[in-house]
Coordinates of C-alpha atoms and ligand atoms in Angstrom, one line a residue:
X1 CA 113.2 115.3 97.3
X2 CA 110.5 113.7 95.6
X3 CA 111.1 109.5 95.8
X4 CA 111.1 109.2 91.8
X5 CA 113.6 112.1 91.8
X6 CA 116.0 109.9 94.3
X7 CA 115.4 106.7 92.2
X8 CA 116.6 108.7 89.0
X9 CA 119.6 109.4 91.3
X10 CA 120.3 106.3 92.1
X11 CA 120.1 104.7 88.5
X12 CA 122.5 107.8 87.3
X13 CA 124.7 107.1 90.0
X14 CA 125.1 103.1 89.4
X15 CA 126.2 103.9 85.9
X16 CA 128.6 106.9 87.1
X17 CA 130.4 104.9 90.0
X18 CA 130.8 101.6 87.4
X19 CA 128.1 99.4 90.1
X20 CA 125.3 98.8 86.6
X21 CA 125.6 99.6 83.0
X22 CA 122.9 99.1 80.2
X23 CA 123.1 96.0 78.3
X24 CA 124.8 96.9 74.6
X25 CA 124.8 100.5 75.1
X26 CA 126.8 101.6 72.5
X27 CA 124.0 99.6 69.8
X28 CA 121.0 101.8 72.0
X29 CA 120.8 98.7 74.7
X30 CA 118.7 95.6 74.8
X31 CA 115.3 95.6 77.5
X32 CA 115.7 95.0 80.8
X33 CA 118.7 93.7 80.1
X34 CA 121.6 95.1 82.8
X35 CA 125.2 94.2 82.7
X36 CA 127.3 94.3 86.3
X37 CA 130.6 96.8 86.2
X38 CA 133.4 96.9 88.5
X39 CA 132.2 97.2 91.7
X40 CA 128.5 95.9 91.3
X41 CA 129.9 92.8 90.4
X42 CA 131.9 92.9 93.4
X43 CA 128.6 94.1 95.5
X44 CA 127.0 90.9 93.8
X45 CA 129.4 88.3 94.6
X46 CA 129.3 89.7 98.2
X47 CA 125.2 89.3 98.3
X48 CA 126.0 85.7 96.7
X49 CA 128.5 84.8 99.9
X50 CA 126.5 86.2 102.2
X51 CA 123.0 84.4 101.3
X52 CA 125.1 80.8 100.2
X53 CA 126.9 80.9 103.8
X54 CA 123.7 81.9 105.6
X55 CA 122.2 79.1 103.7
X56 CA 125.0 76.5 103.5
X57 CA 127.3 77.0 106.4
X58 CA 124.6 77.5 109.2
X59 CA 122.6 74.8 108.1
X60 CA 124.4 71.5 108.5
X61 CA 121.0 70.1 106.4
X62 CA 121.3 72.1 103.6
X63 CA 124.0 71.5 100.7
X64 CA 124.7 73.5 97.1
X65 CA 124.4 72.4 93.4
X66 CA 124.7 73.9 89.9
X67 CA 122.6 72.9 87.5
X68 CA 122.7 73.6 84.2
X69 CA 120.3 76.7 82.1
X70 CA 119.5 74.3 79.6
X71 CA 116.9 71.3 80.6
X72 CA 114.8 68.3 79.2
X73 CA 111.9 70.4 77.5
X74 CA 109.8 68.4 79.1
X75 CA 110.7 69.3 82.9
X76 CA 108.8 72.2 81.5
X77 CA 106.1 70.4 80.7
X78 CA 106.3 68.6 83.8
X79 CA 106.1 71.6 86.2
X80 CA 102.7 73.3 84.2
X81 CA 105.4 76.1 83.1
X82 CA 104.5 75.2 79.1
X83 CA 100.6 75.3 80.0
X84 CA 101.2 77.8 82.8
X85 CA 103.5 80.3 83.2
X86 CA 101.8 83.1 81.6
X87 CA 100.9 86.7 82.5
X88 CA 98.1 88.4 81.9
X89 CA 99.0 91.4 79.7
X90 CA 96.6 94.5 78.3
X91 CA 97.3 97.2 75.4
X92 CA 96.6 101.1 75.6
X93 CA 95.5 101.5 71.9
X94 CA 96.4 105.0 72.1
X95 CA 100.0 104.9 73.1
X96 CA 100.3 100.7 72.2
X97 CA 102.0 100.6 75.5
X98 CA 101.7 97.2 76.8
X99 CA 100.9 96.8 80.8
X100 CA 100.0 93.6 82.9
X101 CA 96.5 93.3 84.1
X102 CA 97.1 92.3 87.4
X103 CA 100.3 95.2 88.0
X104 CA 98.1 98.1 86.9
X105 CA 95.2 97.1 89.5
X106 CA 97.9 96.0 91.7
X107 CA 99.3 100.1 91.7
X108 CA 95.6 100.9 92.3
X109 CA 95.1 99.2 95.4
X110 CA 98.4 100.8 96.3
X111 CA 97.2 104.0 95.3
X112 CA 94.7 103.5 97.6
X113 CA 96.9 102.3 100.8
X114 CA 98.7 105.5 100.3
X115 CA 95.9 107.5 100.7
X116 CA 95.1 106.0 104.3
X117 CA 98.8 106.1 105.4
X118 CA 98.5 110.0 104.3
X119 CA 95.9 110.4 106.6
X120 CA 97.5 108.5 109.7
X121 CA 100.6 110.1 108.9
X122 CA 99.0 113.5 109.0
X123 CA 96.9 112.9 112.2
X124 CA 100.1 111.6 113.7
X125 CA 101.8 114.9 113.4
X126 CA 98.7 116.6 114.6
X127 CA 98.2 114.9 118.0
X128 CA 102.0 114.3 118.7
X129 CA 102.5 111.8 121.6
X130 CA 98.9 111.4 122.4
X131 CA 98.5 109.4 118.9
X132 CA 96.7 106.1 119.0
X133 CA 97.0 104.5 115.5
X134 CA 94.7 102.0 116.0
X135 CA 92.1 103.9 117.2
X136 CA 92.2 106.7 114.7
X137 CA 92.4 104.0 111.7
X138 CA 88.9 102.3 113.3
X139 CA 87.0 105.4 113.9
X140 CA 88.2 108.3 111.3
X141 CA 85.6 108.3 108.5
X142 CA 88.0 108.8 105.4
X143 CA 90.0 106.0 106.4
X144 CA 87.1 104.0 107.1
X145 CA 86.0 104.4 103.3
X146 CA 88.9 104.7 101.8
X147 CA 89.6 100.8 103.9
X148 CA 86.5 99.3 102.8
X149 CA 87.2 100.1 99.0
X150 CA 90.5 98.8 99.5
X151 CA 89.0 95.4 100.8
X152 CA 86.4 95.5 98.1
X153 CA 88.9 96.3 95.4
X154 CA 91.2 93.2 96.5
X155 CA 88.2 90.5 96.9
X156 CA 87.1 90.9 93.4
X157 CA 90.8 91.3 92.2
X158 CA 91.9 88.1 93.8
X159 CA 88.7 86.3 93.2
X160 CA 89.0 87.4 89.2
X161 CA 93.3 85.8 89.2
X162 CA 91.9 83.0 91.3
X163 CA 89.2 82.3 88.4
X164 CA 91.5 83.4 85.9
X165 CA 88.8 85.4 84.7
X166 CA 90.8 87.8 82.2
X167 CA 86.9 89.4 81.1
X168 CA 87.0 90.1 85.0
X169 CA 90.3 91.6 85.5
X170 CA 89.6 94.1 82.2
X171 CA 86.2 94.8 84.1
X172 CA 88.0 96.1 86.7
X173 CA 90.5 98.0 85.1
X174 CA 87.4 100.0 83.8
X175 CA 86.0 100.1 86.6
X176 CA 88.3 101.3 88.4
X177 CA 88.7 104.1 85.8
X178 CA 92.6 103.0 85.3
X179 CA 94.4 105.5 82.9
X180 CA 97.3 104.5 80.7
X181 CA 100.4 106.6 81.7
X182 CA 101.6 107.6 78.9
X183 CA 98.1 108.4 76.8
X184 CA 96.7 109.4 79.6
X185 CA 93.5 107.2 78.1
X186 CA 91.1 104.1 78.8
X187 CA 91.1 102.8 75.8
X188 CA 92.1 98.8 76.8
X189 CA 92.6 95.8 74.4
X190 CA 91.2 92.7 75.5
X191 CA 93.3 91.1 78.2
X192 CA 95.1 87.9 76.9
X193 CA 97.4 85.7 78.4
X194 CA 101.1 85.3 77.3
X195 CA 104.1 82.9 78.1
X196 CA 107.0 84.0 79.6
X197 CA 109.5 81.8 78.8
X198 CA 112.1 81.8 75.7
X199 CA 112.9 79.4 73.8
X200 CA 115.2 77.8 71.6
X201 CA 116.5 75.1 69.0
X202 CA 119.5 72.4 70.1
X203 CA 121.1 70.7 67.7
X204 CA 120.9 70.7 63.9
X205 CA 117.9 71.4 61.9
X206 CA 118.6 68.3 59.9
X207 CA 118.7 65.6 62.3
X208 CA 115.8 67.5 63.7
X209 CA 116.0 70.3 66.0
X210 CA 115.1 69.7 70.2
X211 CA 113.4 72.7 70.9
X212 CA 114.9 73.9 74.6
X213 CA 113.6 76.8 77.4
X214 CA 116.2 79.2 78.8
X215 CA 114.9 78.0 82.5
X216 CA 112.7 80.4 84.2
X217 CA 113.8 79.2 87.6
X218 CA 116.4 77.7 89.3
X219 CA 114.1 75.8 91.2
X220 CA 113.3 72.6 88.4
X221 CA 117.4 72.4 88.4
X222 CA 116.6 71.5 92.2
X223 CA 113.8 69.4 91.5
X224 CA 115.5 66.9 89.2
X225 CA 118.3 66.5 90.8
X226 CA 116.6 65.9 94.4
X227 CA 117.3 62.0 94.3
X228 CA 121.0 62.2 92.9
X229 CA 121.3 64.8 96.6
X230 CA 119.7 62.9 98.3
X231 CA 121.6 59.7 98.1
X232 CA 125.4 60.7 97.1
X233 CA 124.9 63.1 100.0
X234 CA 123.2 60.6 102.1
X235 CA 120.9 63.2 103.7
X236 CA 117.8 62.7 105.4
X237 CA 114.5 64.7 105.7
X238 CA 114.4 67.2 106.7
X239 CA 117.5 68.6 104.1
X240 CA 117.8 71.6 101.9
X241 CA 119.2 72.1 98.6
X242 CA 120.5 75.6 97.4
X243 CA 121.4 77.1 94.0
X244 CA 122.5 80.0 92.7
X245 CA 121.5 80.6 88.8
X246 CA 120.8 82.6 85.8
X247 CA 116.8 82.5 84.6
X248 CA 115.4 84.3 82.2
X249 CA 111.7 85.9 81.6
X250 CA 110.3 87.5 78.3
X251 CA 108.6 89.7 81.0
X252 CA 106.4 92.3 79.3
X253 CA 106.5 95.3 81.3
X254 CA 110.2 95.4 81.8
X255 CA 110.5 98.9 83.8
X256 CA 112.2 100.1 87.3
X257 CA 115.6 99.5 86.3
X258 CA 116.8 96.0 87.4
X259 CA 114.0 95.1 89.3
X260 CA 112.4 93.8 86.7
X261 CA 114.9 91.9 83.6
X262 CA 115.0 89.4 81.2
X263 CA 118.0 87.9 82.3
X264 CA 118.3 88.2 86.0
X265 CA 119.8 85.7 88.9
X266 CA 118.0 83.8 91.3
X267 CA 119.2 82.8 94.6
X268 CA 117.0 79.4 96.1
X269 CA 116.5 77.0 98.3
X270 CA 114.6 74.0 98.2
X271 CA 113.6 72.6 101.8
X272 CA 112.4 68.9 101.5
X273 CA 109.9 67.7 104.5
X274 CA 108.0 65.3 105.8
X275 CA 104.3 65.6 104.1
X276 CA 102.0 67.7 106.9
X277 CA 105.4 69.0 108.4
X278 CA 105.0 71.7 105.4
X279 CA 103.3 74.5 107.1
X280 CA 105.4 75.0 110.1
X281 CA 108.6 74.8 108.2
X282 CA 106.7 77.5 106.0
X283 CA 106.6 79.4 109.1
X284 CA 110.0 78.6 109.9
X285 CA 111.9 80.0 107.0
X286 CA 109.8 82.6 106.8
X287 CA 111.3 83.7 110.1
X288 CA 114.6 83.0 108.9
X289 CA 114.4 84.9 105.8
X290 CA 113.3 88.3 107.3
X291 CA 115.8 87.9 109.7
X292 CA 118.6 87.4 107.0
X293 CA 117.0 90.9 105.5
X294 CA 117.0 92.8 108.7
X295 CA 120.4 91.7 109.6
X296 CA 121.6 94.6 107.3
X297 CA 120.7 97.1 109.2
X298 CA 118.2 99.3 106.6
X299 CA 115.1 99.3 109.3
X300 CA 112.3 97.1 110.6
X301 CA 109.7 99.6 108.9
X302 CA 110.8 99.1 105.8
X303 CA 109.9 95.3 105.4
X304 CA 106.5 93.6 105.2
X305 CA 105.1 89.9 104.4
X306 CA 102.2 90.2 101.8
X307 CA 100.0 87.7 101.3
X308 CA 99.4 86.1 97.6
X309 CA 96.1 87.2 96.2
X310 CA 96.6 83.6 93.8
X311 CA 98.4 81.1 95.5
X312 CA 100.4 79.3 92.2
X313 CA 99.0 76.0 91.0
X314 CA 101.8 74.3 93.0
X315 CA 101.4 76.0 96.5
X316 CA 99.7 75.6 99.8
X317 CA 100.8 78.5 101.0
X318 CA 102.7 81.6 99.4
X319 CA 104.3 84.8 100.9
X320 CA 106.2 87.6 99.8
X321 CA 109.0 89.5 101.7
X322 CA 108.2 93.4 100.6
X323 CA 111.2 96.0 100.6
X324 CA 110.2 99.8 100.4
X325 CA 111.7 100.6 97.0
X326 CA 111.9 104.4 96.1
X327 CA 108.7 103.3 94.2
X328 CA 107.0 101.7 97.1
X329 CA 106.7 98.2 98.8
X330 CA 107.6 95.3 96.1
X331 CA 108.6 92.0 96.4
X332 CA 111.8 90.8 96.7
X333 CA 111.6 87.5 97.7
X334 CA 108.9 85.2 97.6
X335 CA 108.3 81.9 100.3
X336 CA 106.4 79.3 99.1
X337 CA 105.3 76.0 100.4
X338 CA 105.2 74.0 97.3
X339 CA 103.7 70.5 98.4
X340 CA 104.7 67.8 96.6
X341 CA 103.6 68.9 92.9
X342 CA 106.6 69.4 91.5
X343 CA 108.3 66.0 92.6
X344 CA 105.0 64.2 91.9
X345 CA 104.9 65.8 88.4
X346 CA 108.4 64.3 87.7
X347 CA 107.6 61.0 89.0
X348 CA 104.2 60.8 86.6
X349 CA 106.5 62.4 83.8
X350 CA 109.4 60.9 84.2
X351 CA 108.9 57.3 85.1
X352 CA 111.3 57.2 87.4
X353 CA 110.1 56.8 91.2
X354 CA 111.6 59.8 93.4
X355 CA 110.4 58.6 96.6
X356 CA 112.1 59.3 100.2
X357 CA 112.4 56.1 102.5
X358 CA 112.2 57.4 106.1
X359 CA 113.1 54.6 108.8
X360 CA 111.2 56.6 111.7
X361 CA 107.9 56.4 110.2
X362 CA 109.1 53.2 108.0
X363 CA 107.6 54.3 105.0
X364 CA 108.1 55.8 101.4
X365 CA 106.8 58.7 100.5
X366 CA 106.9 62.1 97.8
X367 CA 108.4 64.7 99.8
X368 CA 106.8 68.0 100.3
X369 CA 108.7 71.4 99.6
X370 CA 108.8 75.0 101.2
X371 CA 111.0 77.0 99.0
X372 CA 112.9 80.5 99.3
X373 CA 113.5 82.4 96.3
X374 CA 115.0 85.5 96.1
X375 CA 116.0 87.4 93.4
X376 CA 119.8 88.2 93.5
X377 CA 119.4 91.5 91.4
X378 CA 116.4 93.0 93.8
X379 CA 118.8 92.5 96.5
X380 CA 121.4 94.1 95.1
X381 CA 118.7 96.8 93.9
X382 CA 117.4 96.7 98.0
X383 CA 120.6 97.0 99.0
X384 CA 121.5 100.4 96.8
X385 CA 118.9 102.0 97.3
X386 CA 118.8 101.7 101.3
X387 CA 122.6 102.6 101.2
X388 CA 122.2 105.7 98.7
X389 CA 122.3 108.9 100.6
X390 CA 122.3 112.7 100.0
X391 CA 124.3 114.6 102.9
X392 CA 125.0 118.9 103.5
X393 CA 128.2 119.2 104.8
X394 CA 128.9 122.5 106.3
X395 CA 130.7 123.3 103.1
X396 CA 129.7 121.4 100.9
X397 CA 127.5 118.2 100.3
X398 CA 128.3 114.3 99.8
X399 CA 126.8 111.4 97.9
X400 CA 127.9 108.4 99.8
X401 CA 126.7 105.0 99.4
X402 CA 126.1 103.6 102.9
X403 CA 126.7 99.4 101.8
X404 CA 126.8 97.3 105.0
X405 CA 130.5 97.1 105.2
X406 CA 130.6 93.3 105.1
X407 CA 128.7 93.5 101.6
X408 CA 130.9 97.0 100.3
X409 CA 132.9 95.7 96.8
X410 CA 136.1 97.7 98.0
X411 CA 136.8 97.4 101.7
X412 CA 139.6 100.0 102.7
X413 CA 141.6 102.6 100.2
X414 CA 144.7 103.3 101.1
X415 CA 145.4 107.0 100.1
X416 CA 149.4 108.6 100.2
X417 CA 148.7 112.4 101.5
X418 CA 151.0 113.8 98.6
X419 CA 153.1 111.9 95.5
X420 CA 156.0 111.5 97.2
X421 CA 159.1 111.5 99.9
X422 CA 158.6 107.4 100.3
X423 CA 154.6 108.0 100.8
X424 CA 153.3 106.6 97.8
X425 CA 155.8 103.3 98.6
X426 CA 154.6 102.8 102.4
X427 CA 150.9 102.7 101.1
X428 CA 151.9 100.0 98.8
X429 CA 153.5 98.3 101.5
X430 CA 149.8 98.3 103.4
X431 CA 147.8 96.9 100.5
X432 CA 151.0 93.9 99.9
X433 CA 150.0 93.3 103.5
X434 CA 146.0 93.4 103.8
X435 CA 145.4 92.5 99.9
X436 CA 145.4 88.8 100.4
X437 CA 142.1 89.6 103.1
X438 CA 140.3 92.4 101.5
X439 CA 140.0 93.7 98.1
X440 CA 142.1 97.1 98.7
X441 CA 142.6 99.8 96.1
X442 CA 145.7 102.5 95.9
X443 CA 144.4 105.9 95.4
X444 CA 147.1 109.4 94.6
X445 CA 145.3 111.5 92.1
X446 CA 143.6 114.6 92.9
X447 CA 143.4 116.2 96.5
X448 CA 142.6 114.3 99.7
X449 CA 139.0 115.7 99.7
X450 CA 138.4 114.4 96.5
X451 CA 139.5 111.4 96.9
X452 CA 137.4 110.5 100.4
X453 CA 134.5 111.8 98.1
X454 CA 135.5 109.3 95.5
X455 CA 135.5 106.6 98.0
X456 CA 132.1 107.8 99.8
X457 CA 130.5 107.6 96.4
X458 CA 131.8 103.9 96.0
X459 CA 130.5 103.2 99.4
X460 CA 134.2 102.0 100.4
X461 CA 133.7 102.0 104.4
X462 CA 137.5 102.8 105.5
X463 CA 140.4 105.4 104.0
X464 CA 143.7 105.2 105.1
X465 CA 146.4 107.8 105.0
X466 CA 149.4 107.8 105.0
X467 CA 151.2 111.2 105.5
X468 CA 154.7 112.5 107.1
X469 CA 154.2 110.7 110.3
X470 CA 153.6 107.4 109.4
X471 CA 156.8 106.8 107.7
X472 CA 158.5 108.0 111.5
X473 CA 156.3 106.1 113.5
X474 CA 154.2 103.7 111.2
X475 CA 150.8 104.8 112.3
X476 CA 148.2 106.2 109.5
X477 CA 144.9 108.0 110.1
X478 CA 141.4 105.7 109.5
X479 CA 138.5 107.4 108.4
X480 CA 135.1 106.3 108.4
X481 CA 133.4 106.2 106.1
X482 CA 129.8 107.0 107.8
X483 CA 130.7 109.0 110.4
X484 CA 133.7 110.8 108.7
X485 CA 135.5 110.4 112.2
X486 CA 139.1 110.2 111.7
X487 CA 141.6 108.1 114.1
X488 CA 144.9 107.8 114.4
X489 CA 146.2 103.9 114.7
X490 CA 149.3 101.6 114.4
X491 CA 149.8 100.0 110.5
X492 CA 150.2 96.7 112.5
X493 CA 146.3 96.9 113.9
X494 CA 144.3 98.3 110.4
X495 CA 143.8 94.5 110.1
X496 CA 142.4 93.6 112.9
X497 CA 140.2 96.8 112.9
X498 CA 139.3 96.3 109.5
X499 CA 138.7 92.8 109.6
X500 CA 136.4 93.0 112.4
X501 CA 133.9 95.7 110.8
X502 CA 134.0 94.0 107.3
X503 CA 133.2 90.3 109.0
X504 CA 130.0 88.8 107.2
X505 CA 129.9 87.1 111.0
X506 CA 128.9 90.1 112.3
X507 CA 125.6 89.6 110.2
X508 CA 125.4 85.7 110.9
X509 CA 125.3 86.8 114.4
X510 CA 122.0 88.2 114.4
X511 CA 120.1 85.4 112.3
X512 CA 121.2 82.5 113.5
Ligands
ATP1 P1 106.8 89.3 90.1 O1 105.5 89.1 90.7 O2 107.5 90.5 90.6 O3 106.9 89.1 88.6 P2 107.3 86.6 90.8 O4 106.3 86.4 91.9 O5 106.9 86.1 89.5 O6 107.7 88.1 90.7 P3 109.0 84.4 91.6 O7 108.6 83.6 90.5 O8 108.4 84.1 93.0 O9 108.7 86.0 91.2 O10 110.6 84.5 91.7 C1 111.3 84.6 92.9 C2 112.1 85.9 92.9 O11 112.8 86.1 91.7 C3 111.3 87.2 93.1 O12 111.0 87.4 94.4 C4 112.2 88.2 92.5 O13 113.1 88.7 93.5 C5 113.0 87.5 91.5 N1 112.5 87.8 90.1 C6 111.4 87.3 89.5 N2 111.3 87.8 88.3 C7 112.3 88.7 88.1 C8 112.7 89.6 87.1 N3 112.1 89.7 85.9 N4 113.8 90.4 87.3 C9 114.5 90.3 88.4 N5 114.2 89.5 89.4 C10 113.1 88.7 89.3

């Protein structure tokens, strides 16, 4: 099935199962705007524990705040966001669809990279075992060319955001022959710069109205609080902070379902260092991070680090971790080494010294920052679509949602074979006794089939029955949800069993 096809699936399927709903539906929706149902926000909160204990447990260094959405205005100005934090958009002026610049020749040079992974894929099939990658990509002709356009394509795109050269970045776009989607046309506006952020008024219009951002990151939250961390927690470099918040982007192309919103959640973690320690705890976290993704489970191949083309007027370094959406490699998370702009620019804005005193070296100085950020809805949106699956049954086929059991919103459902002779009352019995430990739900209507297909489609890892035999001997049958294997075991172990699969340790295991 074609890739856009599954991703059509998937969105249908998050609305269906109660895991993402549009934002005001009944009034048509809002943009990009996505509200969380019954078991996504379950899914979420789970993504939430598991990221804020890998963070905040395992790292006796690194502690949590909450800042609040609304700042001092000028924190903004502060951190270049008022003068800064703009994208470069373009218009189709036959469809008035608007696009960014840099996304459109970003799916070119995409477009491209596909091509060359055709061909190795197809000369892979063709010489079977006797395949050597690397040799094939440095000698076969049509990937040669189709590499050095690639490269070409990239230097002048990055050297055009690098100069902020928007004449440039239109240039290309011609160039390059780019096509509006929907018009099918090349008829581009001039490409002009735009802000991202909202705003709004506080207070009263007649005492004079503060005009406030809705914060585009959680990061600033971070920022201004580092010296009330840093000495009510009495922590010494190097220390973390994490947060877990609401930011919000007038983002212009708003497409791809909740990968891209207005209103989304961030997940980051501020790491402050000794200046020139920077780059190696870059390298650090970045080996921490990709472990934390491929902990789940949903493949090596399906992860990459990709290099910023611009690094942002704050960074010294800049990497994104890359998931392989239905639609291709995009960014989930992005690892930046952040120097020590934004804490300088507080300091120089502010007033206020926000220094670190460090009795090794005996001296004060800024700190310097590498930061995580990842975005809590991309995860969840990583985490659906590795987990979706079509399967053909002998009979009959299944749509199961393969969730790492530690992350699945409902962990077991306990099922009574039929409506009665004391069933229905001995399954009650097993969720008074596992509720308090995992979020359980009581399922009797429709047939038994139906109901493990209910529970596939939920992604709920374990079904228990309960039938005849358990009320004589208080045993009920498990059945997995992956495998569809069925055992029998005592009432007295499903904790245990249960308890073991669903751990979040099992996951810690593997990145710590
Ligand atoms: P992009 O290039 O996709 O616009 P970005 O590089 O601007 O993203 P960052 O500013 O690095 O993103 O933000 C950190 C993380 O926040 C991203 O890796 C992403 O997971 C998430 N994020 C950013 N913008 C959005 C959005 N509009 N909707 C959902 N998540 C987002």
């Amino acid at each position: 099935m074609a890739q856009e096809d599954i991703f059509k699936k998937l969105v249908a399927h998050c609305k269906e199962y109660g895991y993402v709903f549009q934002s005001s539906e009944i009034y048509d929706g809002l943009g990009a705007v996505y509200d969380y149902g019954q078991y996504g926000v379950e899914l979420k909160n789970n993504i939430k524990k598991y990221w804020w204990d890998s963070m905040v447990l395992l790292h006796e260094n690194v502690v949590g705040i909450d800042s609040a959405i609304f700042m001092h205005p000028t924190i903004w100005k502060a951190s270049g966001h008022v003068d800064a934090f703009n994208d470069p958009l373009i218009d189709n002026k036959d469809s008035k669809k608007r696009y960014r610049a840099d996304v459109l020749i970003e799916e070119q040079l995409a477009k491209i990279e596909e091509k060359i992974n055709k061909e190795v894929a197809k000369a892979a099939k063709r010489f079977g075992d006797a395949f050597d990658e690397q040799q094939f990509r440095e000698t076969n002709q049509r990937v040669l060319d189709n590499q050095a356009k690639w490269n070409a394509l990239h230097n002048r795109f990055a050297q055009a955001l690098n100069d902020s050269n928007l004449e440039e970045l239109r240039q290309i776009i011609v160039d390059e022959e780019i096509a509006c989607p929907i018009s099918g046309t090349r008829n581009w506006t001039d490409v002009r710069q735009f802000n991202l952020m909202f705003a709004t008024e506080m207070g009263s219009t007649a005492d004079g109205a503060l005009k406030v951002y809705l914060r585009p990151e959680t990061a600033q939250g971070i920022f201004v609080n580092y010296l009330n961390v840093q000495k009510t927690g009495r922590m010494k470099i190097p220390f973390g902070i994490a947060q877990i918040g609401k930011a919000f982007r007038n983002e212009i192309v708003a497409r791809q379902f909740i990968f891209r919103m207005r209103e989304f959640e961030q997940m980051e973690m501020q790491f402050f260092v000794r200046p020139g320690s920077e780059l190696d705890w870059f390298e650090k976290w970045k080996e921490t991070r990709i472990k934390w993704h491929r902990a789940l489970g949903f493949g090596d191949e399906n992860y990459r680090f990709h290099e910023h083309e611009k690094l942002a007027h704050y960074a010294n370094a800049a990497v994104d971790v890359e998931y392989k959406f239905p639609f291709g490699f995009k960014e989930v998370e992005g690892i930046h080494s952040r120097t020590d702009f934004d804490l300088s620019q507080h300091e120089k804005f502010s007033g206020k010294k926000i220094r670190y005193f460090d009795p090794e070296l005996n001296e004060s100085y800024v700190p310097y920052v590498v930061e995580t950020s990842i975005g809590l809805d991309r995860m969840f949106l990583q985490v659906i679509s590795a987990s979706y699956c079509e399967e053909q049954l002998e009979k009959d086929s299944r749509v199961v949602l393969k969730i790492p059991a530690a992350l699945a919103p409902v962990k077991l459902a306990v099922l009574p074979l039929v409506k009665k002779d004391g069933m229905p009352e001995k399954a009650r019995e097993i969720i008074d006794s596992l509720k308090f430990d995992f979020n359980c739900q009581y399922d009797e209507k429709d047939s038994i089939g139906k109901r493990y297909r209910r529970q596939d489609a939920i992604g709920t890892p374990f079904c228990v029955t309960v039938d005849h035999q358990s009320l004589e001997d208080n045993t009920v049958t498990i059945r997995y949800r992956d495998t569809m294997e069925q055992e029998r075991v005592a009432i007295a172990d499903l904790g245990k069993i249960i308890g073991e699969q669903v751990s979040m340790k099992n996951l810690f295991g593997k990145i710590n």
